[in-house]
């Protein structure tokens, strides 16, 4: 680690361990302009990070850290198509999928596949035969499209979209009776086309389609020989390149279910929103750069204040799958313990991410976030204008979101609690000074959703750059897959191989196998 970088980390640690480092209320008391000084906008999206303990000094230290870690140089390397995913030997070019022109060969490839996706989508809509599309895929081949479809679908849309991910066939048995095989298009989305769960589900759905399978199955993949072996002809394969990571793939052919369900113009607007955020990320100075600021806030929480979890609360029911998408995006990218060079990172990396839509979360885990000894930073995502006519419901929703963030900040002193209920004062005290950021969209539409998701993608990139980890590999998912491959034949044979597993696993195998 360079001397400047180690000095920058040391300064952050010094600031984080100073008395009162986590206090937020005094920052508001000292600065009536704090909201405007600690919030930024891009194309109608507002990021408010004033309800955090970022002081001017902390922000300056974080920006110095970002410069010492060469966030700008690493950002430029990704944009020009360098092999930044070194453990897999790949460039990282999901920005090309939404209009980034920095790598002409990638841009040309994207344009060719997009033209085919568009023609296919418009042909399906013109024929009008299919009412439903089922996307069979898991992880990045499911979560992004499933999240966006739930976020943007409305009753005026051309088709219904369904997502089949889990190898648990209860999922398929729940979905199957709702579908007519003659009117259902099936997309098998898998970058590798080898994922066990997806291939198992694709075979179940193929059987169910019966005579329709030959004409109604489409593949979204990088593996042309795999799709051919499955029986899908090349004209019904929509490819993408290995420089699209699974959790960054909703913008690629993996997003075909979105184009079919929402219509091509909506898919284009989704890409346009993400592209607008790409442009902002690539060209805005660090101090005004929304993804960078979001990353610096997280770095402060994790490395300055030792807070290793974060809750994501979208106050919009349509965004109910956003936490699930972010769980993969953030934890698969940043759940790393070694640097790009393979050395221990030496500090905490990606926090645990979880979430639920507000207001449901308030009646679930918010107790812990208000009163447990360890603060959990929160991302509140609010949408100013609804797309329904029930203004009163929407005001209640917004009032709750705003109130939760305000309550976390303000707290309730022991004296206030004692004045209300003397016997329960200790129970009814709220410590306050609990950090949150708020992201406010004017409306939830394809453009703003594209911006929002790309905001988080670039935040993840920035944190990867700060920590020096590879945010684009996922070796940690491999060991379990290998062990499942060893256990499966033993379950098929009806008995574990004695001594092949730890005692607990062997005991549990005997239990699940007994009558
Ligand atoms: O869980 C690991 C993983 O490789 C994810 O990164 C990926 O999104 C998912 O599996 C699905 O992979 P594929 O698209 O190749 O089926």
XYZ file of C-alpha atoms and ligand atoms in Angstrom:
531
model
C 0.000 0.000 0.000
C 1.392 3.399 -0.971
C 2.311 5.794 1.794
C -0.372 8.306 0.819
C -3.014 5.608 0.898
C -1.967 4.280 4.294
C -1.881 7.845 5.631
C -5.405 8.421 4.284
C -6.698 5.246 5.988
C -4.967 6.218 9.225
C -6.599 9.635 9.133
C -10.032 8.086 8.611
C -9.466 5.740 11.543
C -8.330 8.648 13.707
C -11.449 10.620 12.867
C -13.673 7.569 13.413
C -12.304 6.882 16.873
C -12.468 10.518 18.061
C -15.012 11.170 20.835
C -18.404 12.083 19.374
C -17.431 10.920 15.887
C -20.868 9.389 15.393
C -22.837 12.474 16.511
C -25.123 13.954 13.842
C -27.423 16.357 15.701
C -24.629 18.815 16.550
C -23.769 19.037 12.853
C -27.312 20.218 12.081
C -27.287 22.572 15.078
C -24.071 24.175 13.836
C -25.084 24.515 10.211
C -28.538 25.657 9.095
C -27.511 24.968 5.488
C -26.494 21.360 6.189
C -29.256 19.827 4.028
C -28.253 21.821 0.963
C -24.527 21.388 1.609
C -24.814 17.629 2.142
C -27.147 16.700 -0.703
C -26.597 16.423 -4.440
C -28.783 15.916 -7.515
C -28.427 14.305 -10.890
C -31.163 14.394 -13.557
C -33.964 14.768 -11.011
C -32.615 12.179 -8.535
C -31.706 13.624 -5.140
C -29.220 12.092 -2.696
C -29.452 13.488 0.837
C -26.548 12.362 3.019
C -26.935 15.101 5.614
C -28.338 12.664 8.217
C -24.924 11.047 8.667
C -22.003 12.004 10.890
C -20.028 13.293 7.913
C -18.450 16.579 8.936
C -16.461 18.719 6.519
C -13.285 17.197 7.980
C -14.525 13.622 7.567
C -15.682 14.294 4.027
C -12.312 15.832 3.186
C -10.551 12.757 4.617
C -12.802 10.438 2.607
C -12.165 12.363 -0.596
C -8.431 12.259 0.085
C -8.760 8.502 0.560
C -10.638 8.186 -2.748
C -7.875 10.081 -4.515
C -5.123 8.098 -2.793
C -6.888 4.859 -3.806
C -6.989 6.203 -7.377
C -10.744 5.856 -7.778
C -10.530 8.173 -10.793
C -7.803 6.117 -12.488
C -9.630 2.841 -11.807
C -12.875 4.352 -13.120
C -11.091 5.371 -16.337
C -9.592 1.875 -16.663
C -13.043 0.279 -16.469
C -14.450 2.801 -18.964
C -11.760 2.095 -21.571
C -12.199 -1.669 -21.309
C -9.070 -2.677 -19.397
C -9.116 -6.123 -17.805
C -10.116 -4.865 -14.365
C -11.646 -8.213 -13.348
C -8.196 -9.744 -13.113
C -9.108 -13.019 -11.396
C -11.370 -13.917 -14.302
C -9.269 -12.149 -16.943
C -12.166 -9.959 -18.113
C -13.011 -6.371 -18.884
C -16.079 -4.918 -17.160
C -18.249 -3.178 -19.707
C -21.866 -3.227 -18.578
C -21.857 0.541 -19.256
C -21.554 -0.304 -22.988
C -24.962 -1.995 -22.777
C -26.613 1.332 -22.077
C -24.784 3.613 -24.450
C -21.199 4.092 -23.251
C -19.122 4.468 -26.427
C -15.653 4.181 -24.857
C -14.970 0.766 -26.391
C -16.132 0.800 -30.035
C -16.054 -2.997 -30.521
C -18.247 -3.480 -27.447
C -20.633 -0.715 -28.556
C -20.994 -2.322 -32.001
C -21.653 -5.732 -30.504
C -24.292 -4.265 -28.186
C -26.022 -2.463 -31.059
C -26.260 -5.686 -33.081
C -27.817 -7.714 -30.249
C -30.141 -4.877 -29.283
C -31.434 -4.647 -32.845
C -32.292 -8.362 -32.738
C -33.922 -8.035 -29.309
C -36.008 -5.134 -30.522
C -37.125 -6.907 -33.709
C -38.039 -10.018 -31.717
C -39.971 -8.014 -29.102
C -41.908 -6.070 -31.705
C -42.685 -9.215 -33.681
C -44.008 -11.001 -30.575
C -46.186 -8.006 -29.721
C -47.426 -7.650 -33.299
C -48.420 -11.321 -33.453
C -50.241 -11.013 -30.137
C -50.194 -14.754 -29.498
C -48.252 -14.708 -26.234
C -49.750 -13.305 -23.057
C -47.011 -14.424 -20.659
C -43.231 -14.668 -20.567
C -41.417 -16.881 -18.072
C -37.767 -16.084 -17.370
C -35.960 -19.153 -16.066
C -32.725 -18.046 -14.404
C -31.140 -17.457 -11.004
C -28.881 -14.873 -9.340
C -28.094 -12.099 -11.778
C -30.088 -13.889 -14.446
C -33.181 -13.419 -12.294
C -32.869 -10.715 -9.643
C -32.303 -7.642 -11.813
C -35.042 -8.353 -14.372
C -37.436 -9.588 -11.659
C -36.850 -6.437 -9.618
C -37.314 -4.131 -12.614
C -40.401 -5.962 -13.877
C -42.045 -5.593 -10.470
C -40.952 -1.990 -10.352
C -42.326 -0.973 -13.726
C -45.126 -3.317 -14.764
C -48.664 -1.916 -14.944
C -51.916 -3.127 -16.408
C -51.341 -1.343 -19.707
C -48.221 -3.443 -20.403
C -48.159 -5.820 -23.387
C -47.344 -9.077 -21.519
C -47.106 -10.503 -18.017
C -43.654 -11.566 -16.798
C -42.858 -14.384 -14.350
C -39.527 -15.365 -12.853
C -38.598 -18.928 -11.999
C -35.339 -19.153 -10.063
C -35.284 -21.628 -7.187
C -34.596 -25.290 -7.940
C -37.286 -25.969 -5.357
C -40.062 -27.199 -7.664
C -42.679 -25.731 -5.335
C -41.928 -22.506 -7.208
C -42.744 -24.109 -10.555
C -45.784 -25.923 -9.165
C -47.159 -22.596 -7.929
C -46.535 -20.842 -11.226
C -47.543 -23.634 -13.631
C -51.337 -23.607 -13.109
C -51.460 -19.878 -13.889
C -50.025 -20.384 -17.389
C -51.289 -21.689 -20.734
C -48.491 -23.505 -22.604
C -49.828 -22.300 -25.967
C -49.596 -18.651 -24.911
C -46.364 -18.657 -22.892
C -42.930 -17.737 -24.147
C -40.044 -19.171 -22.107
C -36.656 -17.495 -21.805
C -33.809 -19.530 -20.348
C -31.397 -16.924 -19.018
C -27.987 -18.154 -17.925
C -24.638 -16.593 -18.655
C -22.896 -19.964 -18.382
C -25.844 -22.181 -19.382
C -24.538 -24.711 -16.869
C -26.150 -23.480 -13.651
C -27.730 -26.521 -11.997
C -30.908 -24.816 -10.803
C -31.604 -23.134 -14.125
C -31.009 -26.240 -16.207
C -33.266 -28.279 -13.898
C -36.069 -25.713 -14.153
C -35.567 -25.293 -17.911
C -36.064 -29.050 -18.315
C -39.247 -28.996 -16.204
C -40.668 -26.144 -18.260
C -39.613 -27.805 -21.522
C -41.531 -30.947 -20.561
C -44.604 -28.888 -19.694
C -44.454 -27.014 -23.022
C -44.443 -30.360 -24.852
C -45.056 -29.779 -28.570
C -44.699 -26.029 -28.048
C -41.133 -26.325 -26.726
C -39.526 -26.296 -30.161
C -40.935 -22.893 -31.097
C -41.353 -21.174 -27.747
C -38.049 -21.460 -25.926
C -35.484 -18.712 -26.202
C -31.986 -18.606 -24.682
C -30.110 -15.630 -23.212
C -26.508 -16.701 -22.773
C -22.827 -16.410 -23.587
C -22.591 -20.186 -24.139
C -23.672 -20.947 -27.705
C -22.687 -24.612 -27.586
C -24.654 -25.043 -24.347
C -27.792 -23.497 -25.823
C -27.449 -25.654 -28.954
C -27.044 -28.798 -26.843
C -30.255 -27.859 -25.018
C -32.023 -27.682 -28.388
C -32.446 -23.943 -28.902
C -31.520 -22.886 -32.450
C -29.091 -19.946 -32.908
C -31.815 -17.617 -34.242
C -33.517 -17.860 -30.854
C -30.364 -17.272 -28.825
C -29.705 -13.703 -27.685
C -26.044 -13.573 -26.702
C -23.974 -11.296 -24.521
C -20.296 -11.112 -23.777
C -18.234 -12.330 -20.852
C -17.548 -8.692 -19.930
C -21.095 -8.531 -18.543
C -21.070 -9.763 -14.948
C -24.159 -11.717 -13.852
C -25.262 -9.110 -11.318
C -24.767 -6.357 -13.921
C -26.626 -8.213 -16.682
C -30.174 -6.868 -16.560
C -29.157 -4.345 -19.240
C -28.068 -7.105 -21.630
C -30.039 -9.853 -23.380
C -30.837 -11.013 -19.830
C -33.289 -8.083 -19.804
C -35.348 -9.469 -22.714
C -38.220 -10.357 -20.361
C -38.424 -6.647 -19.507
C -38.631 -5.583 -23.153
C -41.358 -8.187 -23.743
C -43.345 -7.376 -20.602
C -42.986 -3.590 -20.570
C -42.516 -2.813 -24.262
C -39.351 -1.825 -26.121
C -39.630 1.936 -25.432
C -39.686 1.290 -21.676
C -36.592 -0.925 -21.930
C -34.813 1.823 -23.883
C -35.727 4.377 -21.192
C -34.391 2.069 -18.492
C -31.084 1.910 -20.374
C -31.167 5.686 -20.885
C -31.563 6.287 -17.153
C -28.602 4.038 -16.395
C -26.578 5.758 -19.117
C -27.355 9.159 -17.608
C -25.967 7.904 -14.292
C -22.907 6.457 -16.100
C -22.198 9.851 -17.628
C -22.620 11.523 -14.253
C -20.300 8.972 -12.619
C -17.646 9.221 -15.321
C -17.524 12.991 -15.668
C -18.475 14.575 -12.329
C -15.809 15.598 -9.793
C -15.676 13.250 -6.824
C -17.132 15.798 -4.394
C -20.329 16.126 -6.447
C -20.495 12.557 -7.699
C -23.523 10.706 -6.324
C -22.197 7.115 -6.506
C -18.864 8.232 -5.064
C -20.555 10.090 -2.207
C -22.776 7.106 -1.451
C -19.659 4.913 -1.369
C -17.792 7.345 0.890
C -20.707 7.400 3.334
C -20.597 3.595 3.443
C -16.817 3.589 3.878
C -17.209 5.979 6.813
C -19.856 3.749 8.387
C -17.897 0.516 7.885
C -14.300 1.601 8.396
C -14.700 4.797 10.433
C -17.513 3.802 12.768
C -17.404 -0.013 12.574
C -20.994 -0.463 11.374
C -21.202 -3.664 9.364
C -24.807 -3.848 8.260
C -27.097 -1.633 6.218
C -30.847 -1.680 5.640
C -32.442 -0.661 2.352
C -36.009 0.557 2.717
C -37.800 1.496 -0.499
C -40.956 3.402 0.385
C -42.619 2.097 -2.750
C -44.252 -1.305 -2.945
C -43.201 -1.620 -6.574
C -39.559 -1.675 -5.436
C -40.118 -4.628 -3.113
C -37.479 -6.738 -4.881
C -34.861 -3.967 -4.891
C -33.336 -5.120 -1.570
C -32.964 -8.632 -3.010
C -31.220 -7.264 -6.098
C -28.917 -5.105 -3.980
C -28.131 -8.030 -1.704
C -26.554 -9.808 -4.673
C -25.074 -6.703 -6.262
C -23.407 -5.541 -3.064
C -22.644 -8.688 -1.108
C -21.481 -10.818 -4.070
C -19.308 -7.901 -5.222
C -17.888 -6.692 -1.921
C -17.981 -9.719 0.362
C -14.236 -10.137 -0.142
C -11.289 -10.615 2.212
C -8.291 -10.279 -0.100
C -7.109 -7.534 -2.422
C -6.669 -7.866 -6.168
C -3.112 -8.977 -5.394
C -4.369 -11.725 -3.059
C -3.181 -10.082 0.178
C -5.509 -9.694 3.189
C -7.536 -6.465 2.902
C -6.803 -5.777 6.558
C -10.069 -3.977 7.253
C -13.789 -4.643 7.015
C -15.311 -4.724 3.533
C -18.907 -5.015 2.318
C -21.563 -4.851 5.038
C -24.537 -7.179 5.390
C -27.334 -5.686 3.276
C -30.977 -6.424 3.931
C -34.281 -4.696 3.483
C -38.012 -4.631 3.022
C -40.361 -2.053 1.630
C -41.518 0.644 4.018
C -43.912 0.751 5.769
C -43.799 -3.047 6.250
C -40.262 -2.791 7.654
C -41.501 -0.542 10.446
C -43.603 -3.403 11.769
C -40.758 -5.845 11.464
C -37.083 -5.014 12.130
C -37.114 -1.254 12.739
C -37.225 -1.873 16.513
C -33.603 -3.034 16.302
C -32.556 -0.114 14.129
C -34.028 2.414 16.575
C -32.906 0.917 19.864
C -30.306 -1.860 19.621
C -26.847 -0.960 20.964
C -25.338 -1.062 17.461
C -26.651 1.414 14.858
C -27.562 0.068 11.416
C -27.331 2.730 8.690
C -30.397 2.917 6.451
C -30.999 3.867 2.830
C -34.484 5.366 2.533
C -35.763 5.434 -1.035
C -38.732 7.740 -1.518
C -40.807 8.494 -4.610
C -42.401 11.939 -4.593
C -45.316 11.274 -6.966
C -47.316 8.052 -7.148
C -48.855 6.436 -10.227
C -52.189 5.780 -8.568
C -55.008 8.166 -7.714
C -54.923 7.621 -3.924
C -53.181 10.794 -2.778
C -54.038 10.203 0.855
C -52.350 6.777 0.898
C -49.280 8.228 -0.726
C -49.048 11.062 1.796
C -49.238 8.499 4.602
C -46.479 6.463 2.958
C -44.221 9.508 2.596
C -45.003 10.742 6.101
C -43.864 7.396 7.471
C -40.648 7.323 5.463
C -39.722 10.861 6.421
C -40.659 10.216 10.047
C -38.523 7.093 10.366
C -35.428 8.918 9.147
C -36.194 11.890 11.401
C -36.789 9.644 14.423
C -33.485 7.825 13.881
C -31.700 11.164 13.870
C -33.518 12.938 16.652
C -34.122 10.150 19.184
C -35.856 10.735 22.501
C -33.920 11.586 25.653
C -34.311 9.782 28.938
C -35.813 12.953 30.403
C -38.413 13.161 27.628
C -39.244 9.495 28.078
C -39.454 9.916 31.861
C -41.830 12.851 31.488
C -44.142 10.606 29.454
C -43.903 7.301 31.354
C -41.604 7.467 34.390
C -41.616 3.716 35.053
C -40.662 2.869 31.476
C -38.246 5.708 30.746
C -35.289 3.434 30.049
C -37.362 1.346 27.657
C -38.788 4.334 25.854
C -35.558 6.264 25.408
C -34.201 6.447 21.842
C -30.483 7.215 21.486
C -30.845 9.116 18.190
C -27.880 10.075 15.994
C -28.618 6.980 13.892
C -27.433 7.551 10.329
C -29.436 7.311 7.127
C -29.281 8.537 3.578
C -32.363 9.345 1.528
C -32.656 8.906 -2.206
C -35.628 10.754 -3.629
C -37.031 10.053 -7.096
C -39.633 12.386 -8.551
C -41.522 9.413 -10.014
C -40.763 5.739 -10.413
C -40.436 5.218 -14.165
C -38.010 3.332 -16.424
C -35.573 6.250 -16.573
C -35.439 6.851 -12.820
C -35.158 3.127 -12.062
C -32.225 2.915 -14.496
C -30.560 5.816 -12.697
C -31.173 4.282 -9.283
C -29.749 0.855 -10.112
C -26.709 2.324 -11.883
C -26.162 4.594 -8.858
C -25.769 1.498 -6.690
C -23.620 -0.275 -9.299
C -21.123 2.581 -9.371
C -21.220 2.883 -5.605
C -20.131 -0.762 -5.482
C -17.371 -0.051 -8.014
C -16.098 2.842 -5.902
C -16.032 0.776 -2.718
C -14.178 -1.989 -4.555
C -11.624 0.614 -5.634
C -11.279 1.996 -2.085
C -10.768 -1.433 -0.548
C -8.642 -2.692 -3.445
C -10.824 -5.790 -3.934
C -12.209 -7.307 -7.120
C -15.888 -6.317 -7.142
C -16.520 -8.450 -10.217
C -15.671 -12.033 -9.239
C -17.511 -14.378 -6.858
C -15.246 -17.298 -6.000
C -17.027 -17.619 -2.671
C -20.040 -19.271 -4.299
C -18.026 -22.171 -5.735
C -17.304 -24.461 -2.791
C -20.975 -25.032 -1.974
C -21.689 -25.887 -5.621
C -18.914 -28.510 -5.605
C -20.130 -30.079 -2.364
C -23.724 -30.162 -3.671
C -22.350 -32.035 -6.676
C -20.837 -34.615 -4.318
C -23.908 -34.943 -2.073
C -26.468 -35.277 -4.887
C -25.402 -38.737 -6.127
C -25.402 -40.014 -2.570
C -28.966 -38.752 -2.086
C -29.852 -40.453 -5.380
C -28.235 -43.672 -4.141
C -30.192 -43.406 -0.879
C -27.220 -43.365 1.538
C -24.266 -41.156 2.429
C -20.797 -42.523 1.839
C -19.523 -43.235 5.367
C -16.740 -40.876 6.370
C -17.067 -38.710 3.229
C -18.628 -35.774 5.122
C -18.461 -34.110 8.507
C -20.545 -35.849 11.168
C -23.367 -33.329 11.093
C -23.792 -33.474 7.320
C -23.732 -37.271 7.309
C -26.259 -37.371 10.178
C -28.579 -34.926 8.418
C -28.322 -36.909 5.170
C -29.447 -40.030 7.015
C -32.344 -38.051 8.531
C -33.607 -36.656 5.215
C -33.318 -40.087 3.583
C -35.161 -42.109 6.204
C -38.847 -43.001 5.729
O -24.282 -17.558 -7.699
C -23.203 -17.416 -8.544
C -23.583 -16.961 -9.912
O -22.493 -17.211 -10.741
C -23.987 -15.502 -9.976
O -22.904 -14.640 -10.015
C -24.804 -15.482 -11.211
O -25.573 -14.326 -11.309
C -25.613 -16.746 -11.027
O -24.699 -17.655 -10.444
C -26.241 -17.314 -12.252
O -25.290 -17.683 -13.212
P -25.695 -17.992 -14.706
O -26.251 -16.755 -15.306
O -24.436 -18.436 -15.367
O -26.726 -19.097 -14.692
